[in-house]
Each structure stands twice: as structure tokens, then as C-alpha cells.
Coordinates of C-alpha atoms in Angstrom, one line a residue:
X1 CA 14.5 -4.5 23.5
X2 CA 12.9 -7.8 23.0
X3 CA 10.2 -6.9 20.1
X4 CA 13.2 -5.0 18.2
X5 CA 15.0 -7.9 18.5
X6 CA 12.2 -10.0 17.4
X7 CA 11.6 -7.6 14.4
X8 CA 15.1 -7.1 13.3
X9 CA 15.2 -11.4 13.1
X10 CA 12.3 -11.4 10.9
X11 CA 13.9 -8.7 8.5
X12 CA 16.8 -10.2 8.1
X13 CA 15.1 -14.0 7.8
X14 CA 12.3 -12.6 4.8
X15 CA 15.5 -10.8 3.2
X16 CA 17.4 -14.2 3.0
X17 CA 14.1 -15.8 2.1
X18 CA 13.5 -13.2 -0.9
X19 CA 17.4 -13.5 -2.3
X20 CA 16.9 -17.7 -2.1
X21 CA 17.7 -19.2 -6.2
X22 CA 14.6 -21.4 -5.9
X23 CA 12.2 -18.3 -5.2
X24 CA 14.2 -15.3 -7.0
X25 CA 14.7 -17.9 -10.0
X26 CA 10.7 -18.5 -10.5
X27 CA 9.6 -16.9 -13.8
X28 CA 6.4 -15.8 -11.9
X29 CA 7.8 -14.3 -9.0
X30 CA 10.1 -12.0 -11.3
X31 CA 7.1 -10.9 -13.3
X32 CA 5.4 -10.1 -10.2
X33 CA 8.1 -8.6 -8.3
X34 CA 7.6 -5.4 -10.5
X35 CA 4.0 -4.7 -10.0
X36 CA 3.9 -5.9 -6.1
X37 CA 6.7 -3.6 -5.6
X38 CA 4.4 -0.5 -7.0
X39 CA 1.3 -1.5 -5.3
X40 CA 2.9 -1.6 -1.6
X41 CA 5.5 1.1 -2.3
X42 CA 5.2 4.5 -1.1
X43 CA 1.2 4.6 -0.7
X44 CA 1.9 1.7 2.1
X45 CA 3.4 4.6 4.3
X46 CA 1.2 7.0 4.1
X47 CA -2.1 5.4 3.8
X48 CA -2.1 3.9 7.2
X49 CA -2.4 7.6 9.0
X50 CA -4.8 8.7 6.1
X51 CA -7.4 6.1 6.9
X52 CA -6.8 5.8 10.4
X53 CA -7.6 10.0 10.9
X54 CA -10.3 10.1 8.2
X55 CA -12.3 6.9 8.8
X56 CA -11.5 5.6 12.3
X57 CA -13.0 2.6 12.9
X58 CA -14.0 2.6 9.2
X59 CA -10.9 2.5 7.9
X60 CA -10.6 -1.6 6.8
X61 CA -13.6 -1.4 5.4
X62 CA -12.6 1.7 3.1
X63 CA -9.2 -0.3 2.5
X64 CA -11.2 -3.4 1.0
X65 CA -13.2 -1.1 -1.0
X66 CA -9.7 0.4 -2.4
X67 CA -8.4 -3.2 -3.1
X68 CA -11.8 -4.6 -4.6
X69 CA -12.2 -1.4 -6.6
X70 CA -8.1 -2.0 -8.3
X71 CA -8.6 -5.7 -8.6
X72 CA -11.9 -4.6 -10.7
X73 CA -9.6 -1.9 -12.8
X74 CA -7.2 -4.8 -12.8
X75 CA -9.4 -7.3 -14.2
X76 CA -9.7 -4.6 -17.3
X77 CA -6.6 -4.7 -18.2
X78 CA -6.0 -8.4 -17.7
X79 CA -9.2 -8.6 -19.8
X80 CA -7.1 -6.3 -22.9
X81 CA -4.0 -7.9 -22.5
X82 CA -5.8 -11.2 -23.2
X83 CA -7.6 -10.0 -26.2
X84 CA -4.5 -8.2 -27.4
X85 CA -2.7 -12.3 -27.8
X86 CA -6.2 -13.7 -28.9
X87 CA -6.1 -10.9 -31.8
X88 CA -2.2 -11.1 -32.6
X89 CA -1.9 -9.7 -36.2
X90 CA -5.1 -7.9 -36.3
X91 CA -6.8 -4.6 -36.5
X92 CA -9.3 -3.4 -33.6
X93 CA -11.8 -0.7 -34.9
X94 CA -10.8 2.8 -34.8
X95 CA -12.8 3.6 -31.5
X96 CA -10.3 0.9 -30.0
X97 CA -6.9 2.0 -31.0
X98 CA -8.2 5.3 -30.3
X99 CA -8.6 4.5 -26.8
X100 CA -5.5 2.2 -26.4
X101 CA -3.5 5.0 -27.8
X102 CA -5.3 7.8 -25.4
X103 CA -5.0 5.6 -22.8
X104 CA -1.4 5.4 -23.1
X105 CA -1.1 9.2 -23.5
X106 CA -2.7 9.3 -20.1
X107 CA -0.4 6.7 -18.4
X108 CA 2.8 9.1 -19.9
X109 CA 1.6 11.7 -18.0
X110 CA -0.1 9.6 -15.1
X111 CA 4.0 8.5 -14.6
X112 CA 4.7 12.2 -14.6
X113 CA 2.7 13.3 -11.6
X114 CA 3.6 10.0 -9.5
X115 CA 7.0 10.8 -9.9
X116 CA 6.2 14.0 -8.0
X117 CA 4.3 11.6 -5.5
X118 CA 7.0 9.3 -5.0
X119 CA 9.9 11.8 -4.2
X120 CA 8.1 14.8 -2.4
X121 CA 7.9 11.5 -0.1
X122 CA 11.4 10.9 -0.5
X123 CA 12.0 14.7 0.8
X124 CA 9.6 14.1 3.7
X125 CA 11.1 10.4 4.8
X126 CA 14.6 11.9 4.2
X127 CA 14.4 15.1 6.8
X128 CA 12.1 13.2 8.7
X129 CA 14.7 12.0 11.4
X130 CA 17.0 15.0 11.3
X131 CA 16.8 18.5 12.5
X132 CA 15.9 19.8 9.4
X133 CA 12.7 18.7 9.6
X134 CA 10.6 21.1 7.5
X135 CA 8.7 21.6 4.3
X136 CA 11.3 23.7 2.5
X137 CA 13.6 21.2 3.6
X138 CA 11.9 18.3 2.0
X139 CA 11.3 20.1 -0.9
X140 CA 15.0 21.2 -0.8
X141 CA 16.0 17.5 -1.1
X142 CA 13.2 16.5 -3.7
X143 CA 14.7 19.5 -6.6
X144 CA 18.1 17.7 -5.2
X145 CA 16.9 14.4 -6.2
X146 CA 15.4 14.9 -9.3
X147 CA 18.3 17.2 -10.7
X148 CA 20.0 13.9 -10.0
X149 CA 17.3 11.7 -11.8
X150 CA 17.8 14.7 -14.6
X151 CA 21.3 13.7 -15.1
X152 CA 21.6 10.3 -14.9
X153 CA 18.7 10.0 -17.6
X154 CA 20.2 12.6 -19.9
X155 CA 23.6 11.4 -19.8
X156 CA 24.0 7.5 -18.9
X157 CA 20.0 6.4 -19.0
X158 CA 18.7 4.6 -16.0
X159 CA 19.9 0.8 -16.9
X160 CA 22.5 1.0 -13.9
X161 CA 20.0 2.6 -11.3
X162 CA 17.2 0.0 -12.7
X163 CA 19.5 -2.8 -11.4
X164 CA 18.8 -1.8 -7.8
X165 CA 15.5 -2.8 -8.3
X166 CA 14.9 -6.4 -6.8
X167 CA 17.5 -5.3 -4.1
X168 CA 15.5 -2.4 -3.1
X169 CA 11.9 -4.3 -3.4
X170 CA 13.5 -7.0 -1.4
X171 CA 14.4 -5.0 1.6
X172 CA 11.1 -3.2 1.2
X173 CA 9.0 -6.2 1.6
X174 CA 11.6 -7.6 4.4
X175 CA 11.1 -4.6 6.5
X176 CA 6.7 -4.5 5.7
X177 CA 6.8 -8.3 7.3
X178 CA 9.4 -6.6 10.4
X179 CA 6.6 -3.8 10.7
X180 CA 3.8 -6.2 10.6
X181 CA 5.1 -8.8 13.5
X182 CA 5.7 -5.5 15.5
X183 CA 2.1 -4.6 15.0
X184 CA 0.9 -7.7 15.5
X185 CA 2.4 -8.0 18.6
X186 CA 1.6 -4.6 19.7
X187 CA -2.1 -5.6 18.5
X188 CA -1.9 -8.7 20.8
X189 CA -1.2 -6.7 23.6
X190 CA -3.7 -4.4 23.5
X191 CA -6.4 -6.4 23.4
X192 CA -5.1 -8.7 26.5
X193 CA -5.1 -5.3 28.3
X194 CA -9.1 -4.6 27.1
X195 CA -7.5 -1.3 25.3
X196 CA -8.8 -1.4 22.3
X197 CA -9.3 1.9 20.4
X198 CA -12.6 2.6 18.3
X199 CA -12.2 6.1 17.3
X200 CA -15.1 7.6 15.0
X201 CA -14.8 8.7 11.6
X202 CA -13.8 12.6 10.9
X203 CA -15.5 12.4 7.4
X204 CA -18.7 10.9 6.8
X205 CA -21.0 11.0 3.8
X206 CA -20.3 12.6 0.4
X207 CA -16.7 13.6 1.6
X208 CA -15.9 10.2 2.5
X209 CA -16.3 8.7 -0.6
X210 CA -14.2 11.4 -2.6
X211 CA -11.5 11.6 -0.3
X212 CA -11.5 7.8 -0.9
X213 CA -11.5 8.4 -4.8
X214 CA -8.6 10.4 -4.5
X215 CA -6.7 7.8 -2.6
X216 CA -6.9 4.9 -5.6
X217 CA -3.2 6.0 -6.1
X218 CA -2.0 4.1 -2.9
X219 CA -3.0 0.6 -4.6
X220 CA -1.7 1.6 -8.1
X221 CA 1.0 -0.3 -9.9
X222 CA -0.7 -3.0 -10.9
X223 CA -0.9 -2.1 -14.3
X224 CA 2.9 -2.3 -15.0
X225 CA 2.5 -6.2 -16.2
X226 CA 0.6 -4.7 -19.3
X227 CA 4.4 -3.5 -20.2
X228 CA 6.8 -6.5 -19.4
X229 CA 5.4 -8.3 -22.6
X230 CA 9.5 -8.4 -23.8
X231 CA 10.2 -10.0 -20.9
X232 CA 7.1 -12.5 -20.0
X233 CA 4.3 -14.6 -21.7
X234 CA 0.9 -13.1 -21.4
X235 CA -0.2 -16.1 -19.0
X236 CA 2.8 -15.6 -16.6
X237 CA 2.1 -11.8 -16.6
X238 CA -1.9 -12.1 -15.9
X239 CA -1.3 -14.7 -13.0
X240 CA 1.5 -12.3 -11.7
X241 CA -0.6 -9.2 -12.0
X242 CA -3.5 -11.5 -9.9
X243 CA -0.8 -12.7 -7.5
X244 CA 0.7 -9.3 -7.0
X245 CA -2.8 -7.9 -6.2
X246 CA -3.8 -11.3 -3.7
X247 CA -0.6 -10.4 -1.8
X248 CA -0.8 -6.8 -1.7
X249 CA -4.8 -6.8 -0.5
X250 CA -3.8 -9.6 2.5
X251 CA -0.7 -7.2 3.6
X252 CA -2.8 -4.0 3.1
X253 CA -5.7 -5.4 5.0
X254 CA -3.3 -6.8 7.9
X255 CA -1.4 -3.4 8.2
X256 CA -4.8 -1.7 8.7
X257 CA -6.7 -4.2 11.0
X258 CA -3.5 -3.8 13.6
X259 CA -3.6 0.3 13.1
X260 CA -7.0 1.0 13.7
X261 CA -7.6 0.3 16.8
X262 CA -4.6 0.2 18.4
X263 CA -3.6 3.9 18.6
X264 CA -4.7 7.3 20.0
X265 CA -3.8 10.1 17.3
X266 CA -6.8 12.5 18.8
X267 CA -5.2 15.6 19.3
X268 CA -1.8 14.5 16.6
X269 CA -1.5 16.7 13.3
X270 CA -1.6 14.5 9.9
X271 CA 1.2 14.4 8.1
X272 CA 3.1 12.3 5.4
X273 CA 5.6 11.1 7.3
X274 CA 2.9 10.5 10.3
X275 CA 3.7 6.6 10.4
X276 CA 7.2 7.0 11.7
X277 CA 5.7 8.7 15.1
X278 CA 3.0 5.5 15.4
X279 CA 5.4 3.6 14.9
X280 CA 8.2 4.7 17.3
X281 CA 5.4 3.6 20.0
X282 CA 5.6 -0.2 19.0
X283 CA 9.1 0.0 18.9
X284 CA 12.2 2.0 18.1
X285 CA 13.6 -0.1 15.5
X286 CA 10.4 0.6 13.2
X287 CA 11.4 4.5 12.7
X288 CA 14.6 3.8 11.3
X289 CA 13.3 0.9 9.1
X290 CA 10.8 2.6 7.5
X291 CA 12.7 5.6 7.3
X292 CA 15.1 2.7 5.2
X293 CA 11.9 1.6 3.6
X294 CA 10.7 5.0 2.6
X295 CA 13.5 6.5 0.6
X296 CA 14.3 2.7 -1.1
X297 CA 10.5 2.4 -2.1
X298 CA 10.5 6.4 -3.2
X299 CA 13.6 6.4 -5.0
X300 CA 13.3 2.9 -7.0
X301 CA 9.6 3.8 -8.0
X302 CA 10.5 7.3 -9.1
X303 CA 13.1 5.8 -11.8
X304 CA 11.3 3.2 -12.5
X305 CA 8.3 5.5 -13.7
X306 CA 10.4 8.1 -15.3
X307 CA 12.1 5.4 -17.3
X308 CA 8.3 3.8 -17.7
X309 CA 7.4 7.6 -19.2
X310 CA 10.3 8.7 -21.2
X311 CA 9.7 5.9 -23.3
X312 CA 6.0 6.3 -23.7
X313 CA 6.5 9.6 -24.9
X314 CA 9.1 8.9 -27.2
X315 CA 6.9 6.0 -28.7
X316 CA 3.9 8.3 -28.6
X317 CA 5.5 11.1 -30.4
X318 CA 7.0 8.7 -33.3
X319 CA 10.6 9.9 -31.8
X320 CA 9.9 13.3 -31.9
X321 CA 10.2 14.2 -28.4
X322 CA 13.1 12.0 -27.3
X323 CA 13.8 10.5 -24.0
X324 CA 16.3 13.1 -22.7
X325 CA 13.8 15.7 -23.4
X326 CA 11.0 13.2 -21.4
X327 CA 13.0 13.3 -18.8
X328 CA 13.6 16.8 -18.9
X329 CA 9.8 17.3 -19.1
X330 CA 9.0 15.0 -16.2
X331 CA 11.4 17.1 -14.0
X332 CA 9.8 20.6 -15.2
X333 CA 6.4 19.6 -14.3
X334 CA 7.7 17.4 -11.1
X335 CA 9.8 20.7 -9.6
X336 CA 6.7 22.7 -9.9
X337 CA 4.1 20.6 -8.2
X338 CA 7.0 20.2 -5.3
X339 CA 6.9 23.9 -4.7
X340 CA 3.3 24.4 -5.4
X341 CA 1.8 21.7 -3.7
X342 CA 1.9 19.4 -0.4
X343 CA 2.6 15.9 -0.4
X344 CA -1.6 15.1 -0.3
X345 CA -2.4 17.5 -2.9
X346 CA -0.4 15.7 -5.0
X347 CA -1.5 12.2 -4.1
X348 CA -4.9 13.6 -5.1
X349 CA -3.6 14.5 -8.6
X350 CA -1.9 11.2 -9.0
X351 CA -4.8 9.3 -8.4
X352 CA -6.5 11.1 -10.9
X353 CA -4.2 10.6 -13.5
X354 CA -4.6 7.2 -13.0
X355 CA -8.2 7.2 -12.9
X356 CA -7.8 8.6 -16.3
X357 CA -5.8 5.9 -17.6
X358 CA -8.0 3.2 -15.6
X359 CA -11.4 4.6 -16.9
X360 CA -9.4 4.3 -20.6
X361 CA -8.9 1.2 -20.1
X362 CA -11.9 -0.3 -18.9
X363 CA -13.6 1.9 -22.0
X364 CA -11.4 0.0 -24.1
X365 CA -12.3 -3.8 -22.5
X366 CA -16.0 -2.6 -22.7
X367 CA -15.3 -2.1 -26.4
X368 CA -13.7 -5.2 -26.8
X369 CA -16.3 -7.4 -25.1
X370 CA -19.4 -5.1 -27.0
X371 CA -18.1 -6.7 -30.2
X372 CA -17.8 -10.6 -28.7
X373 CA -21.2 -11.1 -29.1
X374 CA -21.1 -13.3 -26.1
X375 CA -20.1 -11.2 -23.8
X376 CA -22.7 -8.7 -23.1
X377 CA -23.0 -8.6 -19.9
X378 CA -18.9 -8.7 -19.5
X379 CA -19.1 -5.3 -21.7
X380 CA -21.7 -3.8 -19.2
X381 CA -19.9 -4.3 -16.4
X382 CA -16.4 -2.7 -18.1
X383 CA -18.8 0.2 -18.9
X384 CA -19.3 0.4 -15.5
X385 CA -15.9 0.5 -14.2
X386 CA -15.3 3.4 -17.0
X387 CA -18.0 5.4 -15.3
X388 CA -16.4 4.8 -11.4
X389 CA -13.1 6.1 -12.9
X390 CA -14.6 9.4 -14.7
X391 CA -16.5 9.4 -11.2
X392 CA -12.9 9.5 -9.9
X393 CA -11.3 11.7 -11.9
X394 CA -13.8 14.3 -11.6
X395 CA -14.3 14.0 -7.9
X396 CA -11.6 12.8 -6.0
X397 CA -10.4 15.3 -3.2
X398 CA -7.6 15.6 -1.3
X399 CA -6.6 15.0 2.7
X400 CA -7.5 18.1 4.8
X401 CA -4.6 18.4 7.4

């Protein structure tokens, strides 16, 4: 009774602290609100159980490695978007816009499959705490949800669902502070009582380091400040795509630390929605919060994205594949990985895709810092980052549940 108490206070004090004019009113904080929202959005849920199972006692050091490896991918593009201002009103080479515009292509359909991501979650989170808690069911209630998504976008456009963004991202990040106070308590306790947890890894070698390639999905999002350029000055939107990523890493890293040696899942099936069970242990509350969380995060990031892709396409294709038909697109493909997929499959696909777009990019900065003459070793090292995310692309796995 006490810790939900304590929990639901720090909820509702982080909400109030989000929706204060001096904060909410910072041109910096907007433009990052966007792109911290997508990092800690639905991988935050399922990563936890992923890396806990997979890598036991490993698992912070494989969640730094995930966080260095997007801040790297993230440097790329900061690296771009800078050159991009620095060469206002000129032409890059033809091996450059052939990349930027590939690399858009591959973000289009990168949005596509994390759609799919995003609410075959939704389904899982939204049966989780009922009685129809099965995989038809959740896939039931993803075709529901993008039929929904279908319609709004063909009909009215997503301007009015867009403005439930900082509401939803508010009490995301509200309930993520509620979850870790909970932990950290729970954390505290353990270790007063000598009960510490070190469980060893299930996956070791080779296997490790693809399943881990086919988690880089679960930090994605950063790159959405390449996109607010309407909105933002280039300097506010590289220190909010830095700030987004500091943030992101210190809650990521905390949420792990407090998991991994805290509980005993030997013997407990993996699943999507696994966190909601862990959690119940610390404290009631938490189910139904991040149940809240869940379908918030899910449902925001899944318009958001198939906003993000029907215009990509459309700008792509010169207008000839307009956004209704996008959207129509997005849902074709989206139904079909629902009901030919599970939820990690997917995340393994997503990943990918955005792998693609990452290794693109980096490709692209590589090009860019090949013809600054000073900046050799800056171009080597891009070139580098293009040959992790082909690495990624071609090798990343999926769970094994």
C-alpha cells in the first residue's frame, strides 16, 4: 500500500512538472519532446524482459552497447543535418543525393514496419489485463486499430489525433519515473536482504551479438529531429536530438540496472507483454500504469509514423502515390505482418529497416566528410558505422521464446 502510494505521488508530481509554462514553453524541450518520446516508447516495455532472459547479468552492458551504438548512428545524422545548413543553396554530387534520396526511401518503409511494431504491442498491452488474453485476440484488436488509423487518415488526416501527442508523451514519461521509484525501491530492498539475483546469460557468443543487432529498434526515434526543420533551427534540433539521446541512455540504463538482478524469471515463458507480470511483484499499481503507458506510447507512435510515411511517400513519388493511398499501403503491409508474424519477429524486421536507413545515412556523412579534405579520419569512421548497419541488416535475428 505504501510504495503504490509513493509511486502514484511521483506520477502525478512529474505530470504537473511536464505541463509547467516555464518547461513545456522551452523551444528545446518541444523539439525534443518528439524524438525522446520515440526512443523510450514502446521498446521501453519490452526490452526490459528481452535482455533480462537473454543476457542475464549481461544485460546493462548489452543496453550501453545499444545506446553507444544509436548515439554513434545519431552523430551521422547530426553530422548531415549540419552540412545540409552549411551548404544551403547548393548541389552535393550525385553519389550524395543518391543516398539522401535512398535513404529516405528506406525510412518510408522503415515507418511502415514500425507501425506494425507499435500496435501488434498495442493488441498485446490491450488484452493483456482481460480474459481475452490471447494472440488472436491481440491481433483481433491490432486490424481493429489500424482500420481506425485507415479512416481517420483517409477521411479527416491525423492533425486532430497528432494533438494528443505531448499529452500522451507526458503521461508516458510520468508513469516511466512512477516505475522507476518502484524499482528502485524494490532494488533497495533486495540488496538489504543479501538477495541479489545474478542469473547467467541464455545466449552467448555469435547469437548474442545478432539478437542484439536486431534489437537497435528499441533505441530508435532519434532520427525524427532530421524532420522538424519547419518547426526548429538546426542548432535547437541537434542539441535536442543530443539531449533526447542523454536522457533516454540515463533512464534506459536505470530501468535495467534495477531489473537485472532483482528478479527470478527461470522457469517464466517470454513474452511481449512480460513486464506487466515483473512488475505486478513490486507493486500492483505498476500493471495498470504501464498497461496506461503501453497503449498511449503504441497508439501516439503508430500515427505519428504513419503521418511521418504518408508524407515521405507522397514526396518521394512527386505526388503520385498520395497520402490516402500511403496510408492505405501502410495498413496492407501492417495487417499482414500482424497475422503472419509475432510481436519479436517483427521487432526484428523493424530494426532492420532502420538499420537500412542508419547505414544510408552514415554512407551519406562518410561522403560528405570524404570531400572536406580535413576530415579524413571523420569520413573513416562514418564508413565504419555504414558497415555496422549493413552488419545489422543482414544479421540481426529475432527473440527465441
Amino acid at each position: 500500500m505504501y510504495l503504490n502510494a509513493v509511486i502514484l505521488l511521483t506520477v502525478v508530481a512529474v505530470m504537473l512538472a511536464l505541463w509547467s509554462p516555464r518547461l513545456h514553453g522551452r523551444p528545446t524541450w518541444r523539439a525534443m519532446t518528439t524524438p525522446l518520446a520515440s526512443i523510450i516508447g514502446s521498446g521501453f516495455l519490452v526490452l526490459g524482459p528481452i535482455l533480462n532472459f537473454a543476457y542475464g547479468v549481461n544485460a546493462p552492458l548489452v543496453m550501453l552497447a545499444l545506446c553507444l551504438g544509436a548515439y554513434l548512428f545519431g552523430a551521422a545524422i547530426r553530422y548531415n543535418m549540419s552540412m545540409l545548413q552549411a551548404e544551403a543553396g547548393r548541389h552535393g554530387s550525385r553519389l550524395e543525393t543518391l543516398l539522401e534520396t535512398t535513404a529516405s526511401a528506406s525510412l518510408g518503409f522503415a515507418y511502415i514496419v514500425s507501425v506494425a511494431y507499435y500496435l501488434n504491442l498495442f493488441g498485446a498491452f490491450g488484452v493483456s489485463l482481460t480474459e481475452a488474453n490471447q494472440p488472436t485476440d491481440a491481433r483481433l484488436l491490432t486490424s481493429a486499430v489500424y482500420v481506425l488509423i485507415l479512416m481517420v487518415g483517409w477521411t479527416r488526416g491525423f492533425r486532430a489525433l497528432e494533438k494528443m501527442e505531448y499529452a500522451s508523451v507526458a503521461l508516458k514519461l510520468a508513469i516511466i519515473a512512477g516505475l522507476l521509484v518502484g524499482l528502485g525501491i524494490y532494488f533497495i530492498q533486495h540488496v538489504s536482504a543479501h538477495d541479489m539475483i545474478l542469473r547467467a546469460p541464455s545466449v552467448s557468443g555469435w547469437h548474442a551479438i545478432a539478437l542484439a543487432f536486431g534489437l537497435i529498434v528499441t533505441v530508435q526515434g532519434f532520427e525524427t529531429s532530421r524532420y522538424l526543420g519547419r518547426d526548429y533551427d538546426t542548432p535547437t534540433l541537434i542539441r535536442s536530438m543530443k539531449l533526447a539521446q542523454w536522457i533516454s541512455t540515463g533512464i534506459y540504463m536505470s530501468y535495467i540496472l534495477l531489473i537485472s538482478y532483482t528478479f527470478d524469471i527461470d522457469g517464466q515463458p517470454l513474452t511481449e507483454t512480460a513486464i506487466i507480470g515483473m512488475m505486478a511483484a513490486v507493486a500492483p499499481i505498476l500493471s495498470v500504469l504501464l498497461v496506461a503507458a503501453g497503449l498511449a506510447a503504441q497508439f501516439s507512435a503508430a500515427v505519428a509514423d504513419t503521418s511521418g510515411s504518408g508524407g515521405l511517400l507522397t514526396e518521394l513519388t512527386r505526388g503520385r502515390l498520395t497520402p490516402r493511398r500511403s496510408y492505405a499501403l501502410l495498413v496492407a503491409v501492417g495487417l499482414a505482418l500482424t497475422w503472419s508474424a509475432d510481436v519479436f519477429h517483427i521487432i526484428s524486421y523493424a530494426s532492420r529497416a532502420f538499420a537500412l536507413y542508419y547505414m544510408l545515412q552514415a554512407a551519406l556523412a562518410a561522403a560528405k566528410a570524404w570531400r572536406d579534405a580535413n576530415s579524413p579520419w571523420r569520413a573513416a569512421g562514418f564508413a565504419a558505422l555504414a558497415l555496422l548497419g549493413l552488419a545489422i541488416v543482414v544479421l540481426g535475428v529475432p527473440v527465441e521464446t
